[in-house]
PDB file of C-alpha atoms in Angstrom:
ATOM      1  CA  MET A  26     111.373  29.430 -34.140  1.00 46.00           C
ATOM      2  CA  SER A  27     108.166  31.165 -33.987  1.00 49.00           C
ATOM      3  CA  ASP A  28     106.474  27.905 -35.826  1.00 52.00           C
ATOM      4  CA  VAL A  29     108.931  25.731 -33.522  1.00 46.00           C
ATOM      5  CA  ALA A  30     106.653  27.641 -30.732  1.00 48.00           C
ATOM      6  CA  ALA A  31     103.348  28.181 -32.665  1.00 47.00           C
ATOM      7  CA  MET A  32     103.475  24.177 -32.951  1.00 45.00           C
ATOM      8  CA  ARG A  33     104.225  23.702 -28.451  1.00 51.00           C
ATOM      9  CA  GLY A  34     100.488  24.527 -28.454  1.00 51.00           C
ATOM     10  CA  PRO A  35      98.904  21.553 -29.658  1.00 54.00           C
ATOM     11  CA  ILE A  36     101.367  19.233 -28.881  1.00 49.00           C
ATOM     12  CA  ARG A  37     101.020  20.602 -25.415  1.00 55.00           C
ATOM     13  CA  TRP A  38      96.921  20.066 -25.485  1.00 49.00           C
ATOM     14  CA  LEU A  39      97.344  16.499 -27.644  1.00 48.00           C
ATOM     15  CA  ASP A  40      99.367  15.190 -24.818  1.00 53.00           C
ATOM     16  CA  ARG A  41      97.153  16.345 -21.887  1.00 54.00           C
ATOM     17  CA  SER A  42      93.870  15.248 -23.313  1.00 53.00           C
ATOM     18  CA  GLY A  43      95.432  11.506 -24.475  1.00 53.00           C
ATOM     19  CA  LEU A  44      94.675  12.120 -28.010  1.00 58.00           C
ATOM     20  CA  GLY A  45      98.244  11.522 -28.809  1.00 57.00           C
ATOM     21  CA  LEU A  46      98.497   8.097 -27.225  1.00 61.00           C
ATOM     22  CA  LEU A  47      95.243   7.516 -28.749  1.00 60.00           C
ATOM     23  CA  SER A  48      96.326   8.572 -32.715  1.00 69.00           C
ATOM     24  CA  PRO A  49      97.636   6.098 -33.895  1.00 75.00           C
ATOM     25  CA  ALA A  50      94.711   3.719 -33.017  1.00 73.00           C
ATOM     26  CA  LEU A  51      92.842   6.454 -34.699  1.00 76.00           C
ATOM     27  CA  LEU A  52      94.067   6.744 -37.613  1.00 81.00           C
ATOM     28  CA  VAL A  53      93.854   2.935 -38.324  1.00 82.00           C
ATOM     29  CA  LEU A  54      90.296   3.109 -37.197  1.00 77.00           C
ATOM     30  CA  LEU A  55      89.634   6.184 -39.504  1.00 79.00           C
ATOM     31  CA  ALA A  56      91.393   3.793 -42.273  1.00 80.00           C
ATOM     32  CA  VAL A  57      90.103   0.236 -42.086  1.00 79.00           C
ATOM     33  CA  PHE A  58      86.952   1.180 -40.963  1.00 77.00           C
ATOM     34  CA  VAL A  59      85.034   4.578 -41.508  1.00 79.00           C
ATOM     35  CA  ALA A  60      86.800   4.992 -44.925  1.00 80.00           C
ATOM     36  CA  PRO A  61      84.827   2.456 -46.284  1.00 79.00           C
ATOM     37  CA  LEU A  62      81.814   3.331 -44.976  1.00 79.00           C
ATOM     38  CA  LEU A  63      82.026   6.954 -46.228  1.00 82.00           C
ATOM     39  CA  PHE A  64      82.382   5.654 -49.981  1.00 82.00           C
ATOM     40  CA  LEU A  65      79.359   3.730 -49.780  1.00 85.00           C
ATOM     41  CA  VAL A  66      77.207   6.974 -48.820  1.00 88.00           C
ATOM     42  CA  PRO A  67      77.257   8.062 -52.725  1.00 90.00           C
ATOM     43  CA  THR A  68      76.187   4.762 -53.403  1.00 91.00           C
ATOM     44  CA  SER A  69      73.397   4.634 -51.095  1.00 92.00           C
ATOM     45  CA  LEU A  70      72.302   7.883 -52.923  1.00 93.00           C
ATOM     46  CA  HIS A  71      72.193   6.847 -56.359  1.00 92.00           C
ATOM     47  CA  PRO A  72      69.418   5.263 -57.832  1.00 92.00           C
ATOM     48  CA  TYR A  73      69.397   1.537 -59.414  1.00 91.00           C
ATOM     49  CA  VAL A  74      69.295   1.139 -62.807  1.00 89.00           C
ATOM     50  CA  PRO A  75      68.149  -2.525 -64.153  1.00 85.00           C
ATOM     51  CA  GLY A  76      70.952  -3.925 -66.584  1.00 80.00           C
ATOM     52  CA  GLN A  77      72.837  -0.252 -66.255  1.00 82.00           C
ATOM     53  CA  GLY A  78      74.038  -0.300 -63.316  1.00 84.00           C
ATOM     54  CA  ILE A  79      74.320   2.880 -60.850  1.00 88.00           C
ATOM     55  CA  GLY A  80      72.172   5.667 -61.930  1.00 89.00           C
ATOM     56  CA  PRO A  81      73.649   9.366 -62.154  1.00 89.00           C
ATOM     57  CA  GLU A  82      70.570  10.744 -60.341  1.00 91.00           C
ATOM     58  CA  TRP A  83      71.046  11.791 -56.159  1.00 92.00           C
ATOM     59  CA  THR A  84      67.992  10.561 -53.684  1.00 92.00           C
ATOM     60  CA  LEU A  85      66.778   8.943 -50.994  1.00 93.00           C
ATOM     61  CA  LYS A  86      64.266   6.561 -53.077  1.00 92.00           C
ATOM     62  CA  ASN A  87      66.139   3.500 -51.803  1.00 93.00           C
ATOM     63  CA  TYR A  88      66.200   4.595 -48.040  1.00 94.00           C
ATOM     64  CA  THR A  89      62.112   5.624 -48.468  1.00 94.00           C
ATOM     65  CA  ASP A  90      61.271   2.614 -49.805  1.00 92.00           C
ATOM     66  CA  ILE A  91      62.689   0.340 -47.510  1.00 93.00           C
ATOM     67  CA  LEU A  92      61.720   1.888 -44.730  1.00 92.00           C
ATOM     68  CA  GLY A  93      58.738   2.108 -46.373  1.00 92.00           C
ATOM     69  CA  ASP A  94      58.350  -1.561 -47.386  1.00 92.00           C
ATOM     70  CA  ALA A  95      56.544  -3.921 -45.067  1.00 94.00           C
ATOM     71  CA  PHE A  96      58.876  -7.033 -46.291  1.00 93.00           C
ATOM     72  CA  TYR A  97      61.990  -4.733 -45.158  1.00 94.00           C
ATOM     73  CA  LEU A  98      60.261  -3.823 -42.066  1.00 94.00           C
ATOM     74  CA  GLN A  99      59.567  -7.222 -40.988  1.00 94.00           C
ATOM     75  CA  ILE A 100      63.364  -8.337 -41.967  1.00 94.00           C
ATOM     76  CA  ILE A 101      64.645  -5.559 -39.846  1.00 94.00           C
ATOM     77  CA  GLY A 102      62.186  -6.564 -36.942  1.00 94.00           C
ATOM     78  CA  ARG A 103      63.323 -10.040 -36.951  1.00 94.00           C
ATOM     79  CA  THR A 104      66.947  -9.327 -36.949  1.00 95.00           C
ATOM     80  CA  LEU A 105      65.859  -6.942 -33.740  1.00 93.00           C
ATOM     81  CA  ALA A 106      64.194  -9.847 -31.910  1.00 94.00           C
ATOM     82  CA  LEU A 107      66.565 -12.188 -33.145  1.00 95.00           C
ATOM     83  CA  GLY A 108      69.587 -10.352 -31.586  1.00 94.00           C
ATOM     84  CA  LEU A 109      67.683 -10.094 -28.429  1.00 94.00           C
ATOM     85  CA  ILE A 110      66.580 -13.217 -27.524  1.00 96.00           C
ATOM     86  CA  VAL A 111      69.734 -14.294 -28.025  1.00 97.00           C
ATOM     87  CA  VAL A 112      71.503 -11.749 -25.918  1.00 96.00           C
ATOM     88  CA  ALA A 113      68.725 -13.176 -22.894  1.00 96.00           C
ATOM     89  CA  ALA A 114      69.660 -17.157 -24.031  1.00 97.00           C
ATOM     90  CA  THR A 115      73.636 -15.978 -23.663  1.00 97.00           C
ATOM     91  CA  LEU A 116      72.600 -14.200 -20.402  1.00 96.00           C
ATOM     92  CA  VAL A 117      70.572 -16.910 -18.545  1.00 96.00           C
ATOM     93  CA  ILE A 118      73.300 -19.661 -19.666  1.00 96.00           C
ATOM     94  CA  GLY A 119      76.313 -17.630 -19.181  1.00 95.00           C
ATOM     95  CA  TYR A 120      75.486 -15.676 -15.534  1.00 96.00           C
ATOM     96  CA  PRO A 121      75.668 -18.581 -13.691  1.00 95.00           C
ATOM     97  CA  LEU A 122      78.341 -20.060 -15.448  1.00 94.00           C
ATOM     98  CA  ALA A 123      80.152 -16.815 -15.222  1.00 95.00           C
ATOM     99  CA  TYR A 124      79.317 -16.393 -11.152  1.00 94.00           C
ATOM    100  CA  PHE A 125      80.646 -20.025 -10.798  1.00 93.00           C
ATOM    101  CA  LEU A 126      83.559 -19.881 -12.140  1.00 93.00           C
ATOM    102  CA  ALA A 127      84.775 -16.031 -11.031  1.00 91.00           C
ATOM    103  CA  ARG A 128      83.741 -17.496  -7.508  1.00 88.00           C
ATOM    104  CA  THR A 129      85.664 -21.173  -7.317  1.00 87.00           C
ATOM    105  CA  ARG A 130      88.616 -21.694  -6.065  1.00 85.00           C
ATOM    106  CA  SER A 131      88.662 -25.439  -7.468  1.00 84.00           C
ATOM    107  CA  PRO A 132      92.435 -26.141  -9.433  1.00 87.00           C
ATOM    108  CA  LEU A 133      90.283 -27.131 -12.508  1.00 87.00           C
ATOM    109  CA  ARG A 134      89.149 -23.230 -13.057  1.00 88.00           C
ATOM    110  CA  PRO A 135      91.640 -21.933 -15.919  1.00 89.00           C
ATOM    111  CA  TRP A 136      90.755 -26.069 -17.568  1.00 91.00           C
ATOM    112  CA  LEU A 137      87.156 -24.458 -17.155  1.00 90.00           C
ATOM    113  CA  ILE A 138      87.945 -21.127 -18.223  1.00 90.00           C
ATOM    114  CA  ILE A 139      89.728 -23.199 -21.419  1.00 90.00           C
ATOM    115  CA  LEU A 140      86.214 -24.880 -22.118  1.00 90.00           C
ATOM    116  CA  VAL A 141      84.498 -22.055 -22.659  1.00 90.00           C
ATOM    117  CA  VAL A 142      87.263 -20.230 -24.773  1.00 89.00           C
ATOM    118  CA  PHE A 143      87.503 -23.295 -26.593  1.00 88.00           C
ATOM    119  CA  PRO A 144      84.914 -22.595 -29.230  1.00 86.00           C
ATOM    120  CA  LEU A 145      86.429 -19.888 -30.517  1.00 87.00           C
ATOM    121  CA  LEU A 146      89.416 -21.617 -31.286  1.00 87.00           C
ATOM    122  CA  LEU A 147      86.939 -23.563 -33.995  1.00 87.00           C
ATOM    123  CA  ASN A 148      86.116 -22.537 -37.561  1.00 88.00           C
ATOM    124  CA  LEU A 149      82.789 -20.736 -37.521  1.00 89.00           C
ATOM    125  CA  VAL A 150      81.501 -22.777 -40.308  1.00 90.00           C
ATOM    126  CA  VAL A 151      82.944 -25.598 -39.033  1.00 91.00           C
ATOM    127  CA  ARG A 152      80.625 -24.736 -36.001  1.00 91.00           C
ATOM    128  CA  SER A 153      77.870 -24.048 -38.406  1.00 92.00           C
ATOM    129  CA  PHE A 154      78.228 -26.737 -40.017  1.00 92.00           C
ATOM    130  CA  GLY A 155      78.368 -29.473 -36.927  1.00 92.00           C
ATOM    131  CA  TRP A 156      74.763 -27.814 -35.978  1.00 94.00           C
ATOM    132  CA  ILE A 157      73.313 -28.941 -40.086  1.00 93.00           C
ATOM    133  CA  VAL A 158      74.297 -32.523 -38.348  1.00 92.00           C
ATOM    134  CA  LEU A 159      72.361 -31.977 -34.524  1.00 93.00           C
ATOM    135  CA  LEU A 160      69.660 -30.017 -36.081  1.00 93.00           C
ATOM    136  CA  ALA A 161      68.866 -31.430 -39.318  1.00 91.00           C
ATOM    137  CA  ASN A 162      65.520 -33.689 -40.187  1.00 89.00           C
ATOM    138  CA  ARG A 163      67.323 -36.984 -40.085  1.00 87.00           C
ATOM    139  CA  GLY A 164      69.918 -35.242 -37.714  1.00 89.00           C
ATOM    140  CA  LEU A 165      71.001 -36.700 -34.431  1.00 91.00           C
ATOM    141  CA  ILE A 166      68.446 -34.824 -32.141  1.00 93.00           C
ATOM    142  CA  ASN A 167      65.801 -35.712 -34.466  1.00 92.00           C
ATOM    143  CA  ASP A 168      67.076 -39.359 -34.586  1.00 92.00           C
ATOM    144  CA  TRP A 169      67.245 -39.196 -31.236  1.00 92.00           C
ATOM    145  CA  LEU A 170      63.625 -38.288 -30.154  1.00 90.00           C
ATOM    146  CA  ILE A 171      61.874 -40.466 -32.963  1.00 91.00           C
ATOM    147  CA  SER A 172      64.449 -43.698 -31.096  1.00 91.00           C
ATOM    148  CA  ALA A 173      62.868 -42.838 -28.263  1.00 88.00           C
ATOM    149  CA  GLY A 174      59.185 -42.018 -28.802  1.00 86.00           C
ATOM    150  CA  MET A 175      58.909 -38.522 -27.946  1.00 88.00           C
ATOM    151  CA  ILE A 176      57.902 -37.839 -31.799  1.00 87.00           C
ATOM    152  CA  ASP A 177      56.287 -39.678 -34.890  1.00 88.00           C
ATOM    153  CA  LYS A 178      58.305 -37.190 -37.181  1.00 89.00           C
ATOM    154  CA  PRO A 179      60.714 -34.848 -37.481  1.00 90.00           C
ATOM    155  CA  ILE A 180      60.930 -31.463 -35.875  1.00 91.00           C
ATOM    156  CA  LYS A 181      61.779 -29.220 -38.387  1.00 91.00           C
ATOM    157  CA  LEU A 182      65.121 -27.149 -36.237  1.00 90.00           C
ATOM    158  CA  LEU A 183      67.309 -25.536 -39.300  1.00 90.00           C
ATOM    159  CA  PHE A 184      65.719 -23.016 -41.694  1.00 90.00           C
ATOM    160  CA  ASN A 185      64.083 -21.395 -39.169  1.00 91.00           C
ATOM    161  CA  PHE A 186      63.978 -19.112 -36.352  1.00 92.00           C
ATOM    162  CA  THR A 187      64.337 -21.835 -34.249  1.00 92.00           C
ATOM    163  CA  GLY A 188      67.801 -23.103 -35.983  1.00 92.00           C
ATOM    164  CA  LEU A 189      69.122 -19.489 -35.639  1.00 93.00           C
ATOM    165  CA  LEU A 190      68.811 -18.970 -32.066  1.00 94.00           C
ATOM    166  CA  ILE A 191      70.159 -22.295 -30.969  1.00 94.00           C
ATOM    167  CA  GLY A 192      73.660 -22.090 -33.782  1.00 94.00           C
ATOM    168  CA  LEU A 193      74.148 -18.013 -32.855  1.00 95.00           C
ATOM    169  CA  SER A 194      73.149 -18.586 -29.258  1.00 95.00           C
ATOM    170  CA  HIS A 195      75.995 -21.710 -28.749  1.00 94.00           C
ATOM    171  CA  ILE A 196      78.399 -19.550 -31.343  1.00 94.00           C
ATOM    172  CA  PHE A 197      78.107 -15.982 -28.740  1.00 95.00           C
ATOM    173  CA  LEU A 198      78.008 -17.695 -25.475  1.00 95.00           C
ATOM    174  CA  PRO A 199      81.826 -17.387 -24.446  1.00 95.00           C
ATOM    175  CA  PHE A 200      81.412 -14.118 -25.719  1.00 95.00           C
ATOM    176  CA  MET A 201      78.843 -13.307 -22.518  1.00 96.00           C
ATOM    177  CA  VAL A 202      80.760 -15.577 -20.547  1.00 95.00           C
ATOM    178  CA  LEU A 203      84.293 -13.873 -20.777  1.00 94.00           C
ATOM    179  CA  VAL A 204      82.689 -10.103 -19.934  1.00 95.00           C
ATOM    180  CA  LEU A 205      80.834 -11.007 -16.991  1.00 95.00           C
ATOM    181  CA  ILE A 206      83.684 -13.398 -15.489  1.00 94.00           C
ATOM    182  CA  GLY A 207      85.786 -10.007 -15.561  1.00 91.00           C
ATOM    183  CA  THR A 208      82.983  -8.209 -14.042  1.00 92.00           C
ATOM    184  CA  ILE A 209      82.069 -10.455 -11.273  1.00 93.00           C
ATOM    185  CA  GLN A 210      85.900 -11.127 -10.096  1.00 92.00           C
ATOM    186  CA  ASN A 211      86.093  -7.066  -9.499  1.00 90.00           C
ATOM    187  CA  ILE A 212      83.306  -7.114  -7.212  1.00 89.00           C
ATOM    188  CA  PRO A 213      84.705  -6.977  -3.959  1.00 87.00           C
ATOM    189  CA  ARG A 214      83.977  -9.857  -2.048  1.00 86.00           C
ATOM    190  CA  ASP A 215      84.444  -8.109   1.245  1.00 87.00           C
ATOM    191  CA  VAL A 216      81.375  -6.233   0.603  1.00 88.00           C
ATOM    192  CA  GLU A 217      79.226  -9.458  -0.383  1.00 86.00           C
ATOM    193  CA  ASN A 218      81.402 -10.945   3.471  1.00 86.00           C
ATOM    194  CA  ALA A 219      79.918  -7.599   4.772  1.00 89.00           C
ATOM    195  CA  ALA A 220      76.101  -8.640   3.512  1.00 87.00           C
ATOM    196  CA  LEU A 221      76.481 -11.577   5.113  1.00 86.00           C
ATOM    197  CA  THR A 222      77.830 -10.044   9.046  1.00 86.00           C
ATOM    198  CA  LEU A 223      74.981  -7.727   8.363  1.00 85.00           C
ATOM    199  CA  GLY A 224      72.037 -10.757   8.584  1.00 85.00           C
ATOM    200  CA  ALA A 225      71.427 -10.971   4.927  1.00 85.00           C
ATOM    201  CA  THR A 226      70.454 -14.553   3.469  1.00 88.00           C
ATOM    202  CA  ARG A 227      73.338 -15.374   0.260  1.00 88.00           C
ATOM    203  CA  ARG A 228      69.968 -14.924  -1.945  1.00 90.00           C
ATOM    204  CA  GLU A 229      69.678 -11.670  -0.380  1.00 90.00           C
ATOM    205  CA  VAL A 230      73.491 -10.723  -0.994  1.00 89.00           C
ATOM    206  CA  PHE A 231      73.086 -12.120  -4.443  1.00 90.00           C
ATOM    207  CA  THR A 232      69.971  -9.762  -5.612  1.00 90.00           C
ATOM    208  CA  LYS A 233      71.163  -6.888  -3.725  1.00 89.00           C
ATOM    209  CA  VAL A 234      74.861  -7.165  -3.689  1.00 89.00           C
ATOM    210  CA  THR A 235      76.337  -8.899  -6.748  1.00 91.00           C
ATOM    211  CA  LEU A 236      73.250  -8.150  -9.159  1.00 91.00           C
ATOM    212  CA  PRO A 237      73.325  -4.870  -8.709  1.00 89.00           C
ATOM    213  CA  LEU A 238      77.238  -4.469  -8.913  1.00 89.00           C
ATOM    214  CA  SER A 239      77.588  -6.753 -12.215  1.00 92.00           C
ATOM    215  CA  LEU A 240      75.034  -4.554 -14.054  1.00 90.00           C
ATOM    216  CA  PRO A 241      77.468  -2.742 -16.096  1.00 87.00           C
ATOM    217  CA  GLY A 242      79.172  -6.221 -17.267  1.00 91.00           C
ATOM    218  CA  VAL A 243      75.815  -7.203 -18.235  1.00 93.00           C
ATOM    219  CA  LEU A 244      75.113  -4.793 -19.681  1.00 91.00           C
ATOM    220  CA  SER A 245      78.297  -4.512 -22.177  1.00 90.00           C
ATOM    221  CA  GLY A 246      78.106  -8.393 -22.729  1.00 94.00           C
ATOM    222  CA  SER A 247      74.247  -8.001 -23.716  1.00 93.00           C
ATOM    223  CA  ILE A 248      75.328  -4.778 -26.376  1.00 92.00           C
ATOM    224  CA  LEU A 249      78.188  -7.256 -27.709  1.00 92.00           C
ATOM    225  CA  VAL A 250      76.366  -9.971 -28.567  1.00 95.00           C
ATOM    226  CA  PHE A 251      73.410  -8.477 -29.826  1.00 94.00           C
ATOM    227  CA  VAL A 252      75.602  -6.175 -32.241  1.00 92.00           C
ATOM    228  CA  LEU A 253      77.592  -9.842 -33.236  1.00 94.00           C
ATOM    229  CA  THR A 254      74.245 -11.555 -33.806  1.00 95.00           C
ATOM    230  CA  ILE A 255      72.601  -8.901 -35.802  1.00 94.00           C
ATOM    231  CA  SER A 256      76.144  -8.423 -38.054  1.00 91.00           C
ATOM    232  CA  ALA A 257      76.242 -12.194 -38.177  1.00 93.00           C
ATOM    233  CA  LEU A 258      76.955 -13.553 -41.835  1.00 92.00           C
ATOM    234  CA  VAL A 259      77.975 -17.127 -41.929  1.00 92.00           C
ATOM    235  CA  THR A 260      75.433 -19.108 -39.232  1.00 93.00           C
ATOM    236  CA  PRO A 261      72.632 -17.081 -40.664  1.00 94.00           C
ATOM    237  CA  ARG A 262      73.640 -18.359 -44.591  1.00 92.00           C
ATOM    238  CA  LEU A 263      74.098 -21.930 -43.783  1.00 92.00           C
ATOM    239  CA  LEU A 264      71.257 -22.611 -40.575  1.00 93.00           C
ATOM    240  CA  GLY A 265      68.946 -20.036 -42.280  1.00 89.00           C
ATOM    241  CA  GLY A 266      69.296 -21.348 -45.300  1.00 84.00           C
ATOM    242  CA  PRO A 267      68.268 -19.202 -48.382  1.00 81.00           C
ATOM    243  CA  THR A 268      64.228 -18.046 -47.640  1.00 82.00           C
ATOM    244  CA  TYR A 269      64.953 -17.494 -44.185  1.00 88.00           C
ATOM    245  CA  GLN A 270      66.244 -13.920 -44.598  1.00 91.00           C
ATOM    246  CA  VAL A 271      68.074 -11.300 -42.016  1.00 94.00           C
ATOM    247  CA  MET A 272      69.597  -8.329 -42.467  1.00 94.00           C
ATOM    248  CA  SER A 273      72.990  -9.622 -42.869  1.00 93.00           C
ATOM    249  CA  THR A 274      72.138 -12.441 -45.418  1.00 94.00           C
ATOM    250  CA  LEU A 275      69.429  -9.592 -47.381  1.00 94.00           C
ATOM    251  CA  ILE A 276      72.477  -7.289 -47.635  1.00 94.00           C
ATOM    252  CA  PHE A 277      74.791  -9.829 -48.984  1.00 93.00           C
ATOM    253  CA  ASP A 278      72.247 -10.753 -51.807  1.00 93.00           C
ATOM    254  CA  GLU A 279      71.708  -6.837 -52.514  1.00 92.00           C
ATOM    255  CA  PHE A 280      75.289  -6.518 -53.592  1.00 91.00           C
ATOM    256  CA  LEU A 281      76.330  -9.695 -54.854  1.00 89.00           C
ATOM    257  CA  LYS A 282      73.263 -11.422 -56.127  1.00 89.00           C
ATOM    258  CA  ILE A 283      70.898  -8.544 -57.280  1.00 88.00           C
ATOM    259  CA  LEU A 284      73.986  -6.086 -58.096  1.00 88.00           C
ATOM    260  CA  ASN A 285      71.707  -3.728 -56.358  1.00 92.00           C
ATOM    261  CA  TRP A 286      74.525  -1.575 -54.738  1.00 91.00           C
ATOM    262  CA  PRO A 287      72.675   1.703 -53.838  1.00 93.00           C
ATOM    263  CA  ARG A 288      69.741  -0.571 -51.928  1.00 94.00           C
ATOM    264  CA  GLY A 289      72.500  -2.829 -50.454  1.00 93.00           C
ATOM    265  CA  ALA A 290      74.411   0.211 -49.493  1.00 93.00           C
ATOM    266  CA  ALA A 291      71.519   1.914 -47.582  1.00 94.00           C
ATOM    267  CA  MET A 292      70.786  -1.680 -45.718  1.00 94.00           C
ATOM    268  CA  ALA A 293      74.083  -1.271 -44.503  1.00 92.00           C
ATOM    269  CA  PHE A 294      73.990   2.220 -43.540  1.00 92.00           C
ATOM    270  CA  ILE A 295      70.130   1.659 -41.442  1.00 92.00           C
ATOM    271  CA  LEU A 296      71.814  -1.384 -39.762  1.00 91.00           C
ATOM    272  CA  THR A 297      74.844   0.704 -38.780  1.00 89.00           C
ATOM    273  CA  ALA A 298      72.361   3.050 -37.494  1.00 90.00           C
ATOM    274  CA  ILE A 299      70.566   1.145 -35.789  1.00 89.00           C
ATOM    275  CA  VAL A 300      74.063  -0.462 -33.936  1.00 87.00           C
ATOM    276  CA  LEU A 301      75.650   3.141 -33.336  1.00 87.00           C
ATOM    277  CA  LEU A 302      72.115   4.425 -31.730  1.00 90.00           C
ATOM    278  CA  LEU A 303      72.227   1.029 -29.423  1.00 85.00           C
ATOM    279  CA  VAL A 304      76.064   1.577 -28.546  1.00 83.00           C
ATOM    280  CA  TRP A 305      75.457   5.583 -27.113  1.00 87.00           C
ATOM    281  CA  ALA A 306      72.479   4.331 -25.351  1.00 86.00           C
ATOM    282  CA  SER A 307      74.220   1.526 -23.473  1.00 81.00           C
ATOM    283  CA  GLY A 308      76.675   4.156 -22.711  1.00 79.00           C
ATOM    284  CA  LYS A 309      74.048   6.662 -21.437  1.00 83.00           C
ATOM    285  CA  LEU A 310      72.448   3.867 -19.218  1.00 79.00           C
ATOM    286  CA  THR A 311      76.281   2.717 -18.189  1.00 75.00           C
ATOM    287  CA  ALA A 312      77.295   5.983 -17.181  1.00 77.00           C
ATOM    288  CA  TYR A 313      73.855   6.256 -15.280  1.00 77.00           C
ATOM    289  CA  LEU A 314      74.203   3.448 -13.817  1.00 68.00           C
ATOM    290  CA  ALA A 315      77.752   4.636 -12.286  1.00 66.00           C
ATOM    291  CA  THR A 316      76.400   7.982 -10.590  1.00 72.00           C
ATOM    292  CA  SER A 317      73.283   6.266  -8.794  1.00 66.00           C
ATOM    293  CA  ARG A 318      75.681   3.796  -7.007  1.00 60.00           C
TER     294      ARG A 318
END
């Protein structure tokens, strides 16, 4: 009986804190996501010996080499810049579309939302190859521009930053739109109507009421798209080619082509640290926006 009584305290605490309900999901996350990363920690702290594999010594050289090498810093900067620009592109395109879908009362609204979601039902490789057909030097876009007399020779749209930006913006646009639709729908129409009643114009209602209240959704969608962009592998490999590298493709090459697992593990942890820092900062900013209203 004493053992049962001793267990009641922790059980009650789990019930009150909600961890009792969350514990199965937490265990799955720990087993599927955290445990594999922890197994890579020792790997990243060993040197790579050409012709032999992972050396027995312990060192931070993999991290110092990456963070002190201009080549790797350029790849990191390119990856972060790509993520930010894709976020900006999806936000500029996605916010008006999400606002229309959230506010329209058209009977076609469900079908329009299906059109937004439909690209997610297609295989990622198929969508990437579709963009190759469109963006190639003799692809549909260049052929149309040449036939229209707008250009004399094909514009390089593949295997560079432009191709990656177009392809990733198209692929991750539905995520931004879906997040923003839910956020804008939760903004009470009475608040906007009250502002109109008090003499505000439609533009002032949007800039001073709707947009500020939708900022948490904008932030959530931006973080989601940014994280997906900097960690994407298939599309950067197909649209960027073997020469235009970002962090994900470089990590892939380190593991499976060069077989330098220690350096690949170190690069993976650097990318993970960037993502975790970004998520932490977004959480702080979201909390600040919620308390400053």
